[in-house]
PDB file of C-alpha atoms in Angstrom:
ATOM      1  CA  UNK A  75      74.087  85.135 115.346  1.00 52.00           C
ATOM      2  CA  UNK A  76      76.192  88.060 114.358  1.00 61.00           C
ATOM      3  CA  UNK A  77      79.806  89.040 114.889  1.00 58.00           C
ATOM      4  CA  UNK A  78      81.079  92.409 115.955  1.00 65.00           C
ATOM      5  CA  UNK A  79      84.348  93.309 114.216  1.00 64.00           C
ATOM      6  CA  UNK A  80      86.650  96.249 114.679  1.00 65.00           C
ATOM      7  CA  UNK A  81      87.665  97.845 111.352  1.00 53.00           C
ATOM      8  CA  UNK A  82      90.445 100.106 112.745  1.00 49.00           C
ATOM      9  CA  UNK A  83      92.276  96.984 113.873  1.00 41.00           C
ATOM     10  CA  UNK A  84      91.923  95.550 110.389  1.00 38.00           C
ATOM     11  CA  UNK A  85      93.286  98.650 108.744  1.00 40.00           C
ATOM     12  CA  UNK A  86      96.182  99.156 111.139  1.00 33.00           C
ATOM     13  CA  UNK A  87      97.158  95.507 111.129  1.00 30.00           C
ATOM     14  CA  UNK A  88      96.758  95.292 107.372  1.00 30.00           C
ATOM     15  CA  UNK A  89      95.016  91.969 107.746  1.00 25.00           C
ATOM     16  CA  UNK A  90      91.573  90.573 107.125  1.00 27.00           C
ATOM     17  CA  UNK A  91      91.478  89.120 110.625  1.00 27.00           C
ATOM     18  CA  UNK A  92      90.175  91.202 113.514  1.00 30.00           C
ATOM     19  CA  UNK A  93      89.325  90.589 117.095  1.00 26.00           C
ATOM     20  CA  UNK A  94      85.629  89.886 117.149  1.00 31.00           C
ATOM     21  CA  UNK A  95      82.857  89.452 119.623  1.00 31.00           C
ATOM     22  CA  UNK A  96      80.098  87.042 118.768  1.00 32.00           C
ATOM     23  CA  UNK A  97      76.606  88.446 118.881  1.00 36.00           C
ATOM     24  CA  UNK A  98      73.919  85.847 118.741  1.00 32.00           C
ATOM     25  CA  UNK A  99      70.515  86.883 117.487  1.00 34.00           C
ATOM     26  CA  UNK A 100      69.046  83.411 117.434  1.00 35.00           C
ATOM     27  CA  UNK A 101      65.427  83.865 118.424  1.00 33.00           C
ATOM     28  CA  UNK A 102      65.295  80.425 120.017  1.00 33.00           C
ATOM     29  CA  UNK A 103      67.938  81.501 122.527  1.00 33.00           C
ATOM     30  CA  UNK A 104      66.017  84.742 123.115  1.00 35.00           C
ATOM     31  CA  UNK A 105      62.885  82.756 123.857  1.00 35.00           C
ATOM     32  CA  UNK A 106      64.717  80.532 126.320  1.00 32.00           C
ATOM     33  CA  UNK A 107      66.553  83.375 128.058  1.00 36.00           C
ATOM     34  CA  UNK A 108      63.702  85.863 127.804  1.00 37.00           C
ATOM     35  CA  UNK A 109      65.944  88.668 126.618  1.00 45.00           C
ATOM     36  CA  UNK A 110      65.622  91.096 123.759  1.00 52.00           C
ATOM     37  CA  UNK A 111      62.121  92.130 122.805  1.00 59.00           C
ATOM     38  CA  UNK A 112      61.300  92.209 119.093  1.00 78.00           C
ATOM     39  CA  UNK A 113      61.868  95.920 118.537  1.00 89.00           C
ATOM     40  CA  UNK A 114      62.023  99.303 120.245  1.00 91.00           C
ATOM     41  CA  UNK A 115      59.402 102.045 120.264  1.00 92.00           C
ATOM     42  CA  UNK A 116      60.105 104.101 117.142  1.00 93.00           C
ATOM     43  CA  UNK A 117      58.920 107.383 115.676  1.00 88.00           C
ATOM     44  CA  UNK A 118      56.400 106.492 112.963  1.00 90.00           C
ATOM     45  CA  UNK A 119      57.810 108.987 110.460  1.00 91.00           C
ATOM     46  CA  UNK A 120      61.569 108.739 111.020  1.00 90.00           C
ATOM     47  CA  UNK A 121      61.894 105.210 112.397  1.00 89.00           C
ATOM     48  CA  UNK A 122      64.222 106.541 115.117  1.00 92.00           C
ATOM     49  CA  UNK A 123      64.200 104.927 118.555  1.00 95.00           C
ATOM     50  CA  UNK A 124      62.114 107.046 120.947  1.00 95.00           C
ATOM     51  CA  UNK A 125      62.684 105.090 124.152  1.00 95.00           C
ATOM     52  CA  UNK A 126      65.574 102.944 125.394  1.00 94.00           C
ATOM     53  CA  UNK A 127      64.956  99.250 124.871  1.00 94.00           C
ATOM     54  CA  UNK A 128      66.655  95.901 124.898  1.00 92.00           C
ATOM     55  CA  UNK A 129      65.882  94.329 121.501  1.00 92.00           C
ATOM     56  CA  UNK A 130      66.731  91.248 119.471  1.00 89.00           C
ATOM     57  CA  UNK A 131      69.998  91.875 117.592  1.00 88.00           C
ATOM     58  CA  UNK A 132      68.177  91.287 114.284  1.00 89.00           C
ATOM     59  CA  UNK A 133      65.936  94.286 115.044  1.00 92.00           C
ATOM     60  CA  UNK A 134      68.858  96.755 114.998  1.00 93.00           C
ATOM     61  CA  UNK A 135      68.285  99.204 112.137  1.00 95.00           C
ATOM     62  CA  UNK A 136      70.170 101.817 110.158  1.00 96.00           C
ATOM     63  CA  UNK A 137      70.384 104.993 112.281  1.00 96.00           C
ATOM     64  CA  UNK A 138      70.051 103.187 115.618  1.00 96.00           C
ATOM     65  CA  UNK A 139      72.259 104.230 118.506  1.00 97.00           C
ATOM     66  CA  UNK A 140      73.344 101.589 120.981  1.00 96.00           C
ATOM     67  CA  UNK A 141      74.946 101.183 124.356  1.00 94.00           C
ATOM     68  CA  UNK A 142      78.195  99.200 124.502  1.00 88.00           C
ATOM     69  CA  UNK A 143      77.554  95.621 123.462  1.00 74.00           C
ATOM     70  CA  UNK A 144      80.006  94.214 125.984  1.00 68.00           C
ATOM     71  CA  UNK A 145      81.836  91.015 125.231  1.00 57.00           C
ATOM     72  CA  UNK A 146      80.966  87.414 124.728  1.00 52.00           C
ATOM     73  CA  UNK A 147      77.872  85.986 123.148  1.00 51.00           C
ATOM     74  CA  UNK A 148      74.870  88.288 123.135  1.00 60.00           C
ATOM     75  CA  UNK A 149      71.349  87.738 121.911  1.00 71.00           C
ATOM     76  CA  UNK A 150      70.202  91.314 122.123  1.00 87.00           C
ATOM     77  CA  UNK A 151      71.225  94.947 121.869  1.00 91.00           C
ATOM     78  CA  UNK A 152      70.491  97.977 124.001  1.00 94.00           C
ATOM     79  CA  UNK A 153      69.219 100.729 121.707  1.00 96.00           C
ATOM     80  CA  UNK A 154      68.394 104.249 122.808  1.00 96.00           C
ATOM     81  CA  UNK A 155      67.521 107.616 121.313  1.00 97.00           C
ATOM     82  CA  UNK A 156      70.608 109.147 119.695  1.00 96.00           C
ATOM     83  CA  UNK A 157      70.187 112.329 121.738  1.00 96.00           C
ATOM     84  CA  UNK A 158      71.132 110.292 124.829  1.00 97.00           C
ATOM     85  CA  UNK A 159      74.759 109.283 125.556  1.00 98.00           C
ATOM     86  CA  UNK A 160      75.594 106.156 123.526  1.00 98.00           C
ATOM     87  CA  UNK A 161      78.577 104.134 122.335  1.00 97.00           C
ATOM     88  CA  UNK A 162      77.672 102.992 118.814  1.00 96.00           C
ATOM     89  CA  UNK A 163      75.645 104.248 115.854  1.00 97.00           C
ATOM     90  CA  UNK A 164      74.622 102.199 112.816  1.00 97.00           C
ATOM     91  CA  UNK A 165      75.587 104.407 109.864  1.00 98.00           C
ATOM     92  CA  UNK A 166      75.562 102.083 106.842  1.00 98.00           C
ATOM     93  CA  UNK A 167      74.309  98.667 105.774  1.00 98.00           C
ATOM     94  CA  UNK A 168      75.542  96.271 103.122  1.00 98.00           C
ATOM     95  CA  UNK A 169      73.214  93.608 101.721  1.00 97.00           C
ATOM     96  CA  UNK A 170      75.144  90.456 100.829  1.00 98.00           C
ATOM     97  CA  UNK A 171      74.136  88.334  97.853  1.00 96.00           C
ATOM     98  CA  UNK A 172      72.587  84.935  98.446  1.00 96.00           C
ATOM     99  CA  UNK A 173      74.815  81.910  98.109  1.00 96.00           C
ATOM    100  CA  UNK A 174      77.088  79.935 100.352  1.00 97.00           C
ATOM    101  CA  UNK A 175      78.389  81.572 103.515  1.00 97.00           C
ATOM    102  CA  UNK A 176      81.865  83.026 103.000  1.00 97.00           C
ATOM    103  CA  UNK A 177      83.841  84.711 105.755  1.00 95.00           C
ATOM    104  CA  UNK A 178      86.160  86.098 103.065  1.00 97.00           C
ATOM    105  CA  UNK A 179      83.252  87.648 101.116  1.00 97.00           C
ATOM    106  CA  UNK A 180      81.901  89.231 104.306  1.00 96.00           C
ATOM    107  CA  UNK A 181      85.349  90.621 105.187  1.00 96.00           C
ATOM    108  CA  UNK A 182      85.689  92.041 101.670  1.00 97.00           C
ATOM    109  CA  UNK A 183      82.206  93.594 101.714  1.00 97.00           C
ATOM    110  CA  UNK A 184      82.710  95.085 105.178  1.00 97.00           C
ATOM    111  CA  UNK A 185      85.629  97.155 103.835  1.00 97.00           C
ATOM    112  CA  UNK A 186      82.887  99.411 102.407  1.00 97.00           C
ATOM    113  CA  UNK A 187      82.392 100.585 105.994  1.00 98.00           C
ATOM    114  CA  UNK A 188      85.710 102.421 105.909  1.00 98.00           C
ATOM    115  CA  UNK A 189      85.432 103.647 102.321  1.00 98.00           C
ATOM    116  CA  UNK A 190      83.070 106.095 100.653  1.00 98.00           C
ATOM    117  CA  UNK A 191      80.240 105.253 103.062  1.00 98.00           C
ATOM    118  CA  UNK A 192      82.375 106.415 105.980  1.00 98.00           C
ATOM    119  CA  UNK A 193      83.645 109.549 104.235  1.00 98.00           C
ATOM    120  CA  UNK A 194      80.130 110.517 103.191  1.00 98.00           C
ATOM    121  CA  UNK A 195      78.742 109.971 106.687  1.00 98.00           C
ATOM    122  CA  UNK A 196      81.520 111.538 108.775  1.00 98.00           C
ATOM    123  CA  UNK A 197      82.842 114.149 106.367  1.00 98.00           C
ATOM    124  CA  UNK A 198      86.489 113.017 106.415  1.00 98.00           C
ATOM    125  CA  UNK A 199      88.254 109.882 105.204  1.00 98.00           C
ATOM    126  CA  UNK A 200      88.552 107.014 107.651  1.00 98.00           C
ATOM    127  CA  UNK A 201      92.365 107.180 107.621  1.00 97.00           C
ATOM    128  CA  UNK A 202      92.196 110.843 108.738  1.00 98.00           C
ATOM    129  CA  UNK A 203      89.493 110.349 111.334  1.00 98.00           C
ATOM    130  CA  UNK A 204      89.691 110.056 115.109  1.00 97.00           C
ATOM    131  CA  UNK A 205      86.581 107.857 115.045  1.00 98.00           C
ATOM    132  CA  UNK A 206      86.482 104.097 114.673  1.00 97.00           C
ATOM    133  CA  UNK A 207      84.288 101.532 112.963  1.00 96.00           C
ATOM    134  CA  UNK A 208      83.074  98.126 113.942  1.00 92.00           C
ATOM    135  CA  UNK A 209      80.659  95.852 112.128  1.00 90.00           C
ATOM    136  CA  UNK A 210      77.832  93.492 112.886  1.00 89.00           C
ATOM    137  CA  UNK A 211      78.222  90.628 110.440  1.00 88.00           C
ATOM    138  CA  UNK A 212      76.407  87.388 109.740  1.00 90.00           C
ATOM    139  CA  UNK A 213      77.834  84.182 111.156  1.00 87.00           C
ATOM    140  CA  UNK A 214      77.595  80.848 109.411  1.00 91.00           C
ATOM    141  CA  UNK A 215      74.656  79.914 111.648  1.00 90.00           C
ATOM    142  CA  UNK A 216      72.727  83.175 111.147  1.00 89.00           C
ATOM    143  CA  UNK A 217      73.419  83.006 107.398  1.00 94.00           C
ATOM    144  CA  UNK A 218      72.067  79.477 107.100  1.00 95.00           C
ATOM    145  CA  UNK A 219      69.344  79.489 109.756  1.00 92.00           C
ATOM    146  CA  UNK A 220      68.035  83.074 109.673  1.00 89.00           C
ATOM    147  CA  UNK A 221      68.768  84.115 106.075  1.00 94.00           C
ATOM    148  CA  UNK A 222      70.976  86.849 107.579  1.00 93.00           C
ATOM    149  CA  UNK A 223      72.595  88.781 104.710  1.00 97.00           C
ATOM    150  CA  UNK A 224      73.175  92.241 106.221  1.00 95.00           C
ATOM    151  CA  UNK A 225      76.495  93.696 107.322  1.00 95.00           C
ATOM    152  CA  UNK A 226      75.904  96.709 109.558  1.00 94.00           C
ATOM    153  CA  UNK A 227      78.591  99.389 109.893  1.00 97.00           C
ATOM    154  CA  UNK A 228      78.741 101.043 113.322  1.00 95.00           C
ATOM    155  CA  UNK A 229      80.691 104.148 114.206  1.00 97.00           C
ATOM    156  CA  UNK A 230      82.236 104.632 117.626  1.00 96.00           C
ATOM    157  CA  UNK A 231      84.302 107.317 119.317  1.00 97.00           C
ATOM    158  CA  UNK A 232      87.212 105.576 121.072  1.00 97.00           C
ATOM    159  CA  UNK A 233      87.364 108.551 123.486  1.00 97.00           C
ATOM    160  CA  UNK A 234      83.989 107.579 124.968  1.00 96.00           C
ATOM    161  CA  UNK A 235      80.260 108.005 124.633  1.00 97.00           C
ATOM    162  CA  UNK A 236      78.756 110.587 122.313  1.00 97.00           C
ATOM    163  CA  UNK A 237      75.440 112.413 122.331  1.00 97.00           C
ATOM    164  CA  UNK A 238      73.697 112.983 119.006  1.00 97.00           C
ATOM    165  CA  UNK A 239      74.635 111.518 115.670  1.00 97.00           C
ATOM    166  CA  UNK A 240      78.225 111.487 114.440  1.00 98.00           C
ATOM    167  CA  UNK A 241      76.986 112.288 110.937  1.00 98.00           C
ATOM    168  CA  UNK A 242      79.022 115.212 109.664  1.00 98.00           C
ATOM    169  CA  UNK A 243      81.335 115.151 112.709  1.00 97.00           C
ATOM    170  CA  UNK A 244      84.352 115.741 110.410  1.00 97.00           C
ATOM    171  CA  UNK A 245      86.846 114.397 112.923  1.00 96.00           C
TER     172      UNK A 245
END
């Protein structure tokens, strides 16, 4: 399971609590529901998605572009080539240290998404940008049951879908 969190809301509210949508990547649920194949077709050299696919949420990788995840509990993600209109792009990943699950530690680590990682990727500081950030984060269940230790930073344009990567967008 993973949570989707909106970082702009965190920054503007000045709080470590954000509205979140639960994403569940539990493979047992996938097996029961039959959704989310293991992974998408990818270019062998670049690893980029070459064909739209519905994949297990744990198969989402750095550089992937995704369609809107919707709301509620999800077991999968719709990835597509970045040159097609999309809503989200994974631009940075944070590997959490092993240990006990800590929502506070995940919140603290996910602040990296709006720091230097963001500025380097977009070309302007988060506070000066028109773009937004959300995160895919481990839940207590995914942490304990799936050894999930990755926080994924996703960039989104609140104005709507984009085509191509937002790397270097400088807006």
